[in-house]
Amino acid sequence: MDYGLQDRVILVTGGGSGIGRAIGIEAARGGARIAVVDAVAERATSVAAELRELGAQAVAQTLDVRDAAACEAAVARIEEQLGAIDGMVACAGISPPAPAHTMPDELWTRCLDVNLTGMFRSLQPVGRRMLERRRGAIVTVASIDGLGGHAGRAHYSASKHGVIGLTRALAIEWGRFGVRVNALAPGVVDTPLVQANIPPDHLQYAMVDRNPLGRLCRAEEQAGPALFLLSDAASYVTGSVMTVDGGSAAGFFTRWNGADLGSRALLEAGAYGAPE
């Protein structure tokens, strides 16, 4: 699909895997120039090479988003290599599970530092340049955990609530200067991060069985919505949170197996036949 991003420079933090990688691939297919930014050098280098094989101009940049000075230097280097940044996807994040009552302070701090403070530090130098040029589009990657809560992930949920608040604040502050800021709120996406942090039985029951579409999201299914928000088709969209979760956040009783009262009543009435 053509999102009108030909020759635009797109910076993707967390671009070395999962959602970030998928967004980079789709943007590259549309002719964008991509800066693949990741904390792990090998991942950034590998994905940048993958994008170049697609015919795109792509560079790799290793970055710990917690380091403000490093963020400034990385953005300056990327603009030297590719030109002025037109769009940014802030996707760097971590999600190590831990019960709230025994969570080490170090884990809480690290999660907030990467997911929220690190996001702000990576956005700052990009936003400053966009404000000077009076144009630009930013997509932050939040989560449906930023719209509610998630047991075992108090730190992650708190960080993603913060991301949504940050997104809305920046949209208000920067909108008059031609810079749009929106958030993507994925549900559970089949990525290495999810596979490493969610036990298979919990993944099946809590994430798949209770999802209206009955499956996990593929990483590439987050790319289209993100690129739409970066594109001129979304020129009047800012401060929005786009939920891409297969309907998980639509309501409480999402499990379609006759166990929920509404589902059972519809089944008994033969309204939809046997569910798949």
PDB file of C-alpha atoms in Angstrom:
ATOM      1  CA  MET A   1       0.000   0.000   0.000  1.00  0.00           C
ATOM      2  CA  ASP A   2       1.271   3.469  -0.871  1.00  0.00           C
ATOM      3  CA  TYR A   3       1.308   5.823   2.113  1.00  0.00           C
ATOM      4  CA  GLY A   4       2.932   8.666   0.201  1.00  0.00           C
ATOM      5  CA  LEU A   5       6.221   8.387   2.088  1.00  0.00           C
ATOM      6  CA  GLN A   6       8.522   8.279  -0.945  1.00  0.00           C
ATOM      7  CA  ASP A   7      11.904   9.838  -0.087  1.00  0.00           C
ATOM      8  CA  ARG A   8      10.799  10.851   3.389  1.00  0.00           C
ATOM      9  CA  VAL A   9      13.198  10.202   6.241  1.00  0.00           C
ATOM     10  CA  ILE A  10      11.717   8.033   8.982  1.00  0.00           C
ATOM     11  CA  LEU A  11      13.508   7.294  12.259  1.00  0.00           C
ATOM     12  CA  VAL A  12      12.369   4.179  14.119  1.00  0.00           C
ATOM     13  CA  THR A  13      13.588   3.531  17.663  1.00  0.00           C
ATOM     14  CA  GLY A  14      13.287  -0.107  18.677  1.00  0.00           C
ATOM     15  CA  GLY A  15      13.629  -0.728  14.957  1.00  0.00           C
ATOM     16  CA  GLY A  16      15.720  -3.861  15.281  1.00  0.00           C
ATOM     17  CA  SER A  17      12.877  -6.272  16.038  1.00  0.00           C
ATOM     18  CA  GLY A  18       9.134  -6.778  16.410  1.00  0.00           C
ATOM     19  CA  ILE A  19       6.812  -3.879  15.665  1.00  0.00           C
ATOM     20  CA  GLY A  20       9.630  -1.445  14.927  1.00  0.00           C
ATOM     21  CA  ARG A  21      11.175  -3.761  12.357  1.00  0.00           C
ATOM     22  CA  ALA A  22       7.787  -4.347  10.700  1.00  0.00           C
ATOM     23  CA  ILE A  23       7.156  -0.604  10.423  1.00  0.00           C
ATOM     24  CA  GLY A  24      10.612  -0.059   8.936  1.00  0.00           C
ATOM     25  CA  ILE A  25      10.057  -2.773   6.328  1.00  0.00           C
ATOM     26  CA  GLU A  26       6.694  -1.381   5.228  1.00  0.00           C
ATOM     27  CA  ALA A  27       8.032   2.191   5.092  1.00  0.00           C
ATOM     28  CA  ALA A  28      11.029   1.013   3.059  1.00  0.00           C
ATOM     29  CA  ARG A  29       8.731  -0.696   0.581  1.00  0.00           C
ATOM     30  CA  GLY A  30       7.039   2.675   0.140  1.00  0.00           C
ATOM     31  CA  GLY A  31      10.304   4.367  -0.762  1.00  0.00           C
ATOM     32  CA  ALA A  32      11.103   6.007   2.575  1.00  0.00           C
ATOM     33  CA  ARG A  33      14.648   6.399   3.863  1.00  0.00           C
ATOM     34  CA  ILE A  34      14.930   4.624   7.195  1.00  0.00           C
ATOM     35  CA  ALA A  35      17.084   5.077  10.264  1.00  0.00           C
ATOM     36  CA  VAL A  36      16.966   1.814  12.206  1.00  0.00           C
ATOM     37  CA  VAL A  37      17.717   2.686  15.827  1.00  0.00           C
ATOM     38  CA  ASP A  38      18.120  -0.033  18.432  1.00  0.00           C
ATOM     39  CA  ALA A  39      19.921  -0.660  21.707  1.00  0.00           C
ATOM     40  CA  VAL A  40      21.478  -3.806  20.230  1.00  0.00           C
ATOM     41  CA  ALA A  41      23.938  -3.050  17.424  1.00  0.00           C
ATOM     42  CA  GLU A  42      23.543  -6.427  15.706  1.00  0.00           C
ATOM     43  CA  ARG A  43      19.780  -6.040  15.441  1.00  0.00           C
ATOM     44  CA  ALA A  44      19.989  -2.518  14.013  1.00  0.00           C
ATOM     45  CA  THR A  45      22.657  -3.549  11.489  1.00  0.00           C
ATOM     46  CA  SER A  46      20.743  -6.653  10.415  1.00  0.00           C
ATOM     47  CA  VAL A  47      17.465  -4.844   9.814  1.00  0.00           C
ATOM     48  CA  ALA A  48      19.161  -1.956   7.984  1.00  0.00           C
ATOM     49  CA  ALA A  49      20.783  -4.521   5.666  1.00  0.00           C
ATOM     50  CA  GLU A  50      17.391  -6.159   5.163  1.00  0.00           C
ATOM     51  CA  LEU A  51      15.899  -2.803   4.163  1.00  0.00           C
ATOM     52  CA  ARG A  52      18.720  -2.097   1.737  1.00  0.00           C
ATOM     53  CA  GLU A  53      17.991  -5.448   0.078  1.00  0.00           C
ATOM     54  CA  LEU A  54      14.496  -4.068  -0.555  1.00  0.00           C
ATOM     55  CA  GLY A  55      16.107  -1.177  -2.412  1.00  0.00           C
ATOM     56  CA  ALA A  56      15.724   1.383   0.371  1.00  0.00           C
ATOM     57  CA  GLN A  57      18.302   3.775   1.726  1.00  0.00           C
ATOM     58  CA  ALA A  58      18.772   2.703   5.336  1.00  0.00           C
ATOM     59  CA  VAL A  59      21.268   3.317   8.117  1.00  0.00           C
ATOM     60  CA  ALA A  60      21.759   1.598  11.471  1.00  0.00           C
ATOM     61  CA  GLN A  61      22.261   3.467  14.720  1.00  0.00           C
ATOM     62  CA  THR A  62      22.921   1.962  18.132  1.00  0.00           C
ATOM     63  CA  LEU A  63      21.303   3.954  20.921  1.00  0.00           C
ATOM     64  CA  ASP A  64      20.351   3.644  24.563  1.00  0.00           C
ATOM     65  CA  VAL A  65      17.359   5.988  24.695  1.00  0.00           C
ATOM     66  CA  ARG A  66      17.987   6.614  28.396  1.00  0.00           C
ATOM     67  CA  ASP A  67      21.067   8.664  27.469  1.00  0.00           C
ATOM     68  CA  ALA A  68      19.973  12.205  26.512  1.00  0.00           C
ATOM     69  CA  ALA A  69      23.353  13.228  25.094  1.00  0.00           C
ATOM     70  CA  ALA A  70      23.505  10.053  23.009  1.00  0.00           C
ATOM     71  CA  CYS A  71      19.999  10.753  21.661  1.00  0.00           C
ATOM     72  CA  GLU A  72      21.065  14.225  20.541  1.00  0.00           C
ATOM     73  CA  ALA A  73      24.205  12.881  18.879  1.00  0.00           C
ATOM     74  CA  ALA A  74      22.326  10.041  17.161  1.00  0.00           C
ATOM     75  CA  VAL A  75      19.708  12.354  15.676  1.00  0.00           C
ATOM     76  CA  ALA A  76      22.391  14.731  14.398  1.00  0.00           C
ATOM     77  CA  ARG A  77      24.265  11.806  12.818  1.00  0.00           C
ATOM     78  CA  ILE A  78      21.122  10.440  11.169  1.00  0.00           C
ATOM     79  CA  GLU A  79      20.296  13.819   9.626  1.00  0.00           C
ATOM     80  CA  GLU A  80      23.843  14.030   8.274  1.00  0.00           C
ATOM     81  CA  GLN A  81      23.413  10.613   6.672  1.00  0.00           C
ATOM     82  CA  LEU A  82      19.833  10.758   5.408  1.00  0.00           C
ATOM     83  CA  GLY A  83      18.679  14.375   5.567  1.00  0.00           C
ATOM     84  CA  ALA A  84      16.039  16.102   7.665  1.00  0.00           C
ATOM     85  CA  ILE A  85      13.818  13.729   9.631  1.00  0.00           C
ATOM     86  CA  ASP A  86      10.209  13.863   8.411  1.00  0.00           C
ATOM     87  CA  GLY A  87       8.726  11.238  10.686  1.00  0.00           C
ATOM     88  CA  MET A  88       9.571   9.293  13.800  1.00  0.00           C
ATOM     89  CA  VAL A  89       8.206   6.118  15.340  1.00  0.00           C
ATOM     90  CA  ALA A  90       9.164   5.801  19.008  1.00  0.00           C
ATOM     91  CA  CYS A  91       8.971   2.069  19.599  1.00  0.00           C
ATOM     92  CA  ALA A  92      11.802   1.274  22.020  1.00  0.00           C
ATOM     93  CA  GLY A  93      10.455  -0.529  25.077  1.00  0.00           C
ATOM     94  CA  ILE A  94      10.797  -3.381  27.545  1.00  0.00           C
ATOM     95  CA  SER A  95       8.238  -5.463  29.431  1.00  0.00           C
ATOM     96  CA  PRO A  96       9.787  -7.772  32.056  1.00  0.00           C
ATOM     97  CA  PRO A  97       6.990  -9.268  34.220  1.00  0.00           C
ATOM     98  CA  ALA A  98       7.009  -9.006  38.010  1.00  0.00           C
ATOM     99  CA  PRO A  99       4.400  -9.007  40.808  1.00  0.00           C
ATOM    100  CA  ALA A 100       3.874  -5.493  42.152  1.00  0.00           C
ATOM    101  CA  HIS A 101       4.379  -6.403  45.811  1.00  0.00           C
ATOM    102  CA  THR A 102       7.817  -7.968  45.243  1.00  0.00           C
ATOM    103  CA  MET A 103       9.021  -5.933  42.276  1.00  0.00           C
ATOM    104  CA  PRO A 104      12.615  -4.760  42.761  1.00  0.00           C
ATOM    105  CA  ASP A 105      12.998  -1.006  42.634  1.00  0.00           C
ATOM    106  CA  GLU A 106      15.629  -1.429  39.927  1.00  0.00           C
ATOM    107  CA  LEU A 107      13.118  -3.159  37.644  1.00  0.00           C
ATOM    108  CA  TRP A 108      10.465  -0.464  38.152  1.00  0.00           C
ATOM    109  CA  THR A 109      13.030   2.254  37.459  1.00  0.00           C
ATOM    110  CA  ARG A 110      14.482   0.564  34.386  1.00  0.00           C
ATOM    111  CA  CYS A 111      11.066   0.021  32.809  1.00  0.00           C
ATOM    112  CA  LEU A 112      10.015   3.654  33.342  1.00  0.00           C
ATOM    113  CA  ASP A 113      13.432   4.901  32.243  1.00  0.00           C
ATOM    114  CA  VAL A 114      13.281   3.053  28.917  1.00  0.00           C
ATOM    115  CA  ASN A 115       9.574   3.182  28.098  1.00  0.00           C
ATOM    116  CA  LEU A 116       8.742   6.713  29.205  1.00  0.00           C
ATOM    117  CA  THR A 117      11.760   8.851  30.098  1.00  0.00           C
ATOM    118  CA  GLY A 118      13.797   7.296  27.296  1.00  0.00           C
ATOM    119  CA  MET A 119      10.990   7.922  24.847  1.00  0.00           C
ATOM    120  CA  PHE A 120      10.896  11.586  25.841  1.00  0.00           C
ATOM    121  CA  ARG A 121      14.666  11.890  25.532  1.00  0.00           C
ATOM    122  CA  SER A 122      14.606  10.414  22.029  1.00  0.00           C
ATOM    123  CA  LEU A 123      11.666  12.609  20.984  1.00  0.00           C
ATOM    124  CA  GLN A 124      13.220  15.849  22.221  1.00  0.00           C
ATOM    125  CA  PRO A 125      15.994  16.335  19.632  1.00  0.00           C
ATOM    126  CA  VAL A 126      13.709  15.192  16.808  1.00  0.00           C
ATOM    127  CA  GLY A 127      10.884  17.437  17.950  1.00  0.00           C
ATOM    128  CA  ARG A 128      13.191  20.431  18.283  1.00  0.00           C
ATOM    129  CA  ARG A 129      14.292  20.087  14.668  1.00  0.00           C
ATOM    130  CA  MET A 130      10.731  19.553  13.439  1.00  0.00           C
ATOM    131  CA  LEU A 131       9.594  22.684  15.276  1.00  0.00           C
ATOM    132  CA  GLU A 132      12.313  24.701  13.568  1.00  0.00           C
ATOM    133  CA  ARG A 133      11.174  23.396  10.170  1.00  0.00           C
ATOM    134  CA  ARG A 134       7.463  23.753  11.048  1.00  0.00           C
ATOM    135  CA  ARG A 135       6.651  20.238   9.890  1.00  0.00           C
ATOM    136  CA  GLY A 136       6.829  16.644  11.028  1.00  0.00           C
ATOM    137  CA  ALA A 137       4.871  13.655  12.282  1.00  0.00           C
ATOM    138  CA  ILE A 138       5.573  11.458  15.284  1.00  0.00           C
ATOM    139  CA  VAL A 139       4.022   8.166  16.323  1.00  0.00           C
ATOM    140  CA  THR A 140       4.621   6.885  19.841  1.00  0.00           C
ATOM    141  CA  VAL A 141       4.033   3.206  20.502  1.00  0.00           C
ATOM    142  CA  ALA A 142       1.936   2.871  23.646  1.00  0.00           C
ATOM    143  CA  SER A 143      -0.186  -0.194  24.468  1.00  0.00           C
ATOM    144  CA  ILE A 144      -3.697  -1.153  25.480  1.00  0.00           C
ATOM    145  CA  ASP A 145      -2.043  -1.532  28.885  1.00  0.00           C
ATOM    146  CA  GLY A 146      -1.879   2.263  28.777  1.00  0.00           C
ATOM    147  CA  LEU A 147      -5.679   2.323  28.630  1.00  0.00           C
ATOM    148  CA  GLY A 148      -6.208  -0.042  31.559  1.00  0.00           C
ATOM    149  CA  GLY A 149      -4.157  -2.244  33.843  1.00  0.00           C
ATOM    150  CA  HIS A 150      -2.307  -5.527  33.553  1.00  0.00           C
ATOM    151  CA  ALA A 151      -1.581  -7.824  36.486  1.00  0.00           C
ATOM    152  CA  GLY A 152       2.098  -8.578  36.806  1.00  0.00           C
ATOM    153  CA  ARG A 153       3.029  -5.500  34.792  1.00  0.00           C
ATOM    154  CA  ALA A 154       2.294  -2.509  37.006  1.00  0.00           C
ATOM    155  CA  HIS A 155       5.538  -0.870  35.853  1.00  0.00           C
ATOM    156  CA  TYR A 156       4.786  -1.450  32.167  1.00  0.00           C
ATOM    157  CA  SER A 157       1.191  -0.285  32.463  1.00  0.00           C
ATOM    158  CA  ALA A 158       2.267   2.850  34.333  1.00  0.00           C
ATOM    159  CA  SER A 159       4.867   3.614  31.671  1.00  0.00           C
ATOM    160  CA  LYS A 160       2.365   3.224  28.840  1.00  0.00           C
ATOM    161  CA  HIS A 161      -0.229   5.411  30.575  1.00  0.00           C
ATOM    162  CA  GLY A 162       2.600   7.939  30.728  1.00  0.00           C
ATOM    163  CA  VAL A 163       3.319   7.537  27.008  1.00  0.00           C
ATOM    164  CA  ILE A 164      -0.285   8.376  26.166  1.00  0.00           C
ATOM    165  CA  GLY A 165      -0.200  11.427  28.430  1.00  0.00           C
ATOM    166  CA  LEU A 166       3.086  12.530  26.886  1.00  0.00           C
ATOM    167  CA  THR A 167       1.691  12.064  23.380  1.00  0.00           C
ATOM    168  CA  ARG A 168      -1.340  14.232  24.088  1.00  0.00           C
ATOM    169  CA  ALA A 169       0.722  16.925  25.799  1.00  0.00           C
ATOM    170  CA  LEU A 170       3.155  17.151  22.878  1.00  0.00           C
ATOM    171  CA  ALA A 171       0.295  17.199  20.372  1.00  0.00           C
ATOM    172  CA  ILE A 172      -1.165  20.230  22.142  1.00  0.00           C
ATOM    173  CA  GLU A 173       2.185  21.975  22.553  1.00  0.00           C
ATOM    174  CA  TRP A 174       3.570  21.344  19.068  1.00  0.00           C
ATOM    175  CA  GLY A 175       0.449  21.349  16.887  1.00  0.00           C
ATOM    176  CA  ARG A 176       0.543  25.086  16.077  1.00  0.00           C
ATOM    177  CA  PHE A 177       4.040  24.583  14.709  1.00  0.00           C
ATOM    178  CA  GLY A 178       3.094  21.934  12.151  1.00  0.00           C
ATOM    179  CA  VAL A 179       4.138  18.891  14.174  1.00  0.00           C
ATOM    180  CA  ARG A 180       1.610  16.116  14.720  1.00  0.00           C
ATOM    181  CA  VAL A 181       1.981  13.560  17.521  1.00  0.00           C
ATOM    182  CA  ASN A 182      -0.196  10.450  17.821  1.00  0.00           C
ATOM    183  CA  ALA A 183      -0.013   7.159  19.686  1.00  0.00           C
ATOM    184  CA  LEU A 184      -0.437   3.595  18.515  1.00  0.00           C
ATOM    185  CA  ALA A 185      -1.890   1.294  21.181  1.00  0.00           C
ATOM    186  CA  PRO A 186      -1.235  -2.322  20.156  1.00  0.00           C
ATOM    187  CA  GLY A 187      -2.781  -5.291  21.829  1.00  0.00           C
ATOM    188  CA  VAL A 188      -0.721  -8.444  22.188  1.00  0.00           C
ATOM    189  CA  VAL A 189       1.537  -8.778  19.169  1.00  0.00           C
ATOM    190  CA  ASP A 190       3.418 -11.937  18.257  1.00  0.00           C
ATOM    191  CA  THR A 191       6.945 -10.632  18.784  1.00  0.00           C
ATOM    192  CA  PRO A 192      10.095 -12.003  20.447  1.00  0.00           C
ATOM    193  CA  LEU A 193       9.371  -9.705  23.430  1.00  0.00           C
ATOM    194  CA  VAL A 194       5.939 -11.272  23.976  1.00  0.00           C
ATOM    195  CA  GLN A 195       7.157 -14.827  23.481  1.00  0.00           C
ATOM    196  CA  ALA A 196       9.944 -14.255  26.008  1.00  0.00           C
ATOM    197  CA  ASN A 197       7.782 -12.656  28.691  1.00  0.00           C
ATOM    198  CA  ILE A 198       4.341 -14.316  28.564  1.00  0.00           C
ATOM    199  CA  PRO A 199       3.950 -18.043  29.394  1.00  0.00           C
ATOM    200  CA  PRO A 200       2.289 -20.013  26.558  1.00  0.00           C
ATOM    201  CA  ASP A 201      -0.740 -21.082  28.644  1.00  0.00           C
ATOM    202  CA  HIS A 202      -1.412 -17.498  29.732  1.00  0.00           C
ATOM    203  CA  LEU A 203      -0.896 -16.297  26.176  1.00  0.00           C
ATOM    204  CA  GLN A 204      -3.527 -18.744  24.892  1.00  0.00           C
ATOM    205  CA  TYR A 205      -6.165 -18.151  27.577  1.00  0.00           C
ATOM    206  CA  ALA A 206      -5.807 -14.481  28.383  1.00  0.00           C
ATOM    207  CA  MET A 207      -4.644 -13.141  25.042  1.00  0.00           C
ATOM    208  CA  VAL A 208      -6.005 -15.419  22.317  1.00  0.00           C
ATOM    209  CA  ASP A 209      -9.174 -17.016  23.695  1.00  0.00           C
ATOM    210  CA  ARG A 210     -10.451 -13.680  24.992  1.00  0.00           C
ATOM    211  CA  ASN A 211      -9.688 -11.728  21.826  1.00  0.00           C
ATOM    212  CA  PRO A 212     -12.708 -11.130  19.543  1.00  0.00           C
ATOM    213  CA  LEU A 213     -10.640 -12.034  16.485  1.00  0.00           C
ATOM    214  CA  GLY A 214      -9.339 -15.136  18.257  1.00  0.00           C
ATOM    215  CA  ARG A 215      -5.659 -14.763  17.455  1.00  0.00           C
ATOM    216  CA  LEU A 216      -2.506 -12.801  18.166  1.00  0.00           C
ATOM    217  CA  CYS A 217      -1.672  -9.783  16.078  1.00  0.00           C
ATOM    218  CA  ARG A 218       1.128 -10.100  13.550  1.00  0.00           C
ATOM    219  CA  ALA A 219       3.762  -7.375  13.840  1.00  0.00           C
ATOM    220  CA  GLU A 220       3.165  -6.233  10.265  1.00  0.00           C
ATOM    221  CA  GLU A 221      -0.475  -5.499  11.148  1.00  0.00           C
ATOM    222  CA  GLN A 222       0.766  -2.595  13.276  1.00  0.00           C
ATOM    223  CA  ALA A 223       2.733  -1.109  10.381  1.00  0.00           C
ATOM    224  CA  GLY A 224      -0.188   0.136   8.293  1.00  0.00           C
ATOM    225  CA  PRO A 225      -1.834   2.123  11.098  1.00  0.00           C
ATOM    226  CA  ALA A 226       1.533   3.623  12.101  1.00  0.00           C
ATOM    227  CA  LEU A 227       2.359   4.688   8.556  1.00  0.00           C
ATOM    228  CA  PHE A 228      -1.118   6.126   8.092  1.00  0.00           C
ATOM    229  CA  LEU A 229      -0.502   8.343  11.127  1.00  0.00           C
ATOM    230  CA  LEU A 230       2.820   9.467   9.601  1.00  0.00           C
ATOM    231  CA  SER A 231       1.252  10.169   6.221  1.00  0.00           C
ATOM    232  CA  ASP A 232      -0.476  13.221   4.778  1.00  0.00           C
ATOM    233  CA  ALA A 233      -3.736  11.235   4.857  1.00  0.00           C
ATOM    234  CA  ALA A 234      -3.673  11.899   8.617  1.00  0.00           C
ATOM    235  CA  SER A 235      -2.881  15.611   8.248  1.00  0.00           C
ATOM    236  CA  TYR A 236      -5.727  16.601  10.605  1.00  0.00           C
ATOM    237  CA  VAL A 237      -5.052  13.847  13.142  1.00  0.00           C
ATOM    238  CA  THR A 238      -3.059  14.700  16.246  1.00  0.00           C
ATOM    239  CA  GLY A 239      -3.295  13.823  19.919  1.00  0.00           C
ATOM    240  CA  SER A 240      -5.117  10.615  19.036  1.00  0.00           C
ATOM    241  CA  VAL A 241      -4.620   7.102  20.341  1.00  0.00           C
ATOM    242  CA  MET A 242      -5.216   4.471  17.661  1.00  0.00           C
ATOM    243  CA  THR A 243      -6.048   1.121  19.241  1.00  0.00           C
ATOM    244  CA  VAL A 244      -4.911  -1.825  17.113  1.00  0.00           C
ATOM    245  CA  ASP A 245      -5.775  -4.798  19.302  1.00  0.00           C
ATOM    246  CA  GLY A 246      -8.250  -7.042  17.508  1.00  0.00           C
ATOM    247  CA  GLY A 247     -11.027  -5.708  19.735  1.00  0.00           C
ATOM    248  CA  SER A 248      -9.463  -6.661  23.080  1.00  0.00           C
ATOM    249  CA  ALA A 249     -10.187  -3.255  24.606  1.00  0.00           C
ATOM    250  CA  ALA A 250     -13.725  -3.064  23.202  1.00  0.00           C
ATOM    251  CA  GLY A 251     -15.348  -4.555  26.296  1.00  0.00           C
ATOM    252  CA  PHE A 252     -15.073  -6.957  29.194  1.00  0.00           C
ATOM    253  CA  PHE A 253     -16.907 -10.013  27.821  1.00  0.00           C
ATOM    254  CA  THR A 254     -14.972 -10.790  24.698  1.00  0.00           C
ATOM    255  CA  ARG A 255     -14.669 -14.559  24.947  1.00  0.00           C
ATOM    256  CA  TRP A 256     -16.900 -16.173  22.326  1.00  0.00           C
ATOM    257  CA  ASN A 257     -17.562 -19.627  23.674  1.00  0.00           C
ATOM    258  CA  GLY A 258     -21.002 -19.451  25.247  1.00  0.00           C
ATOM    259  CA  ALA A 259     -19.603 -18.980  28.750  1.00  0.00           C
ATOM    260  CA  ASP A 260     -20.470 -15.307  28.937  1.00  0.00           C
ATOM    261  CA  LEU A 261     -24.118 -14.461  29.543  1.00  0.00           C
ATOM    262  CA  GLY A 262     -24.559 -12.441  26.347  1.00  0.00           C
ATOM    263  CA  SER A 263     -22.778 -15.018  24.223  1.00  0.00           C
ATOM    264  CA  ARG A 264     -24.819 -17.872  25.725  1.00  0.00           C
ATOM    265  CA  ALA A 265     -28.096 -16.087  25.070  1.00  0.00           C
ATOM    266  CA  LEU A 266     -27.164 -15.475  21.457  1.00  0.00           C
ATOM    267  CA  LEU A 267     -26.057 -19.074  21.009  1.00  0.00           C
ATOM    268  CA  GLU A 268     -29.260 -20.445  22.503  1.00  0.00           C
ATOM    269  CA  ALA A 269     -31.249 -18.219  20.188  1.00  0.00           C
ATOM    270  CA  GLY A 270     -29.277 -19.546  17.235  1.00  0.00           C
ATOM    271  CA  ALA A 271     -28.405 -16.016  16.261  1.00  0.00           C
ATOM    272  CA  TYR A 272     -25.056 -16.801  14.661  1.00  0.00           C
ATOM    273  CA  GLY A 273     -24.900 -20.552  14.418  1.00  0.00           C
ATOM    274  CA  ALA A 274     -21.944 -22.351  15.961  1.00  0.00           C
ATOM    275  CA  PRO A 275     -18.946 -20.114  16.634  1.00  0.00           C
ATOM    276  CA  GLU A 276     -15.708 -20.925  14.868  1.00  0.00           C
TER     277      GLU A 276
END
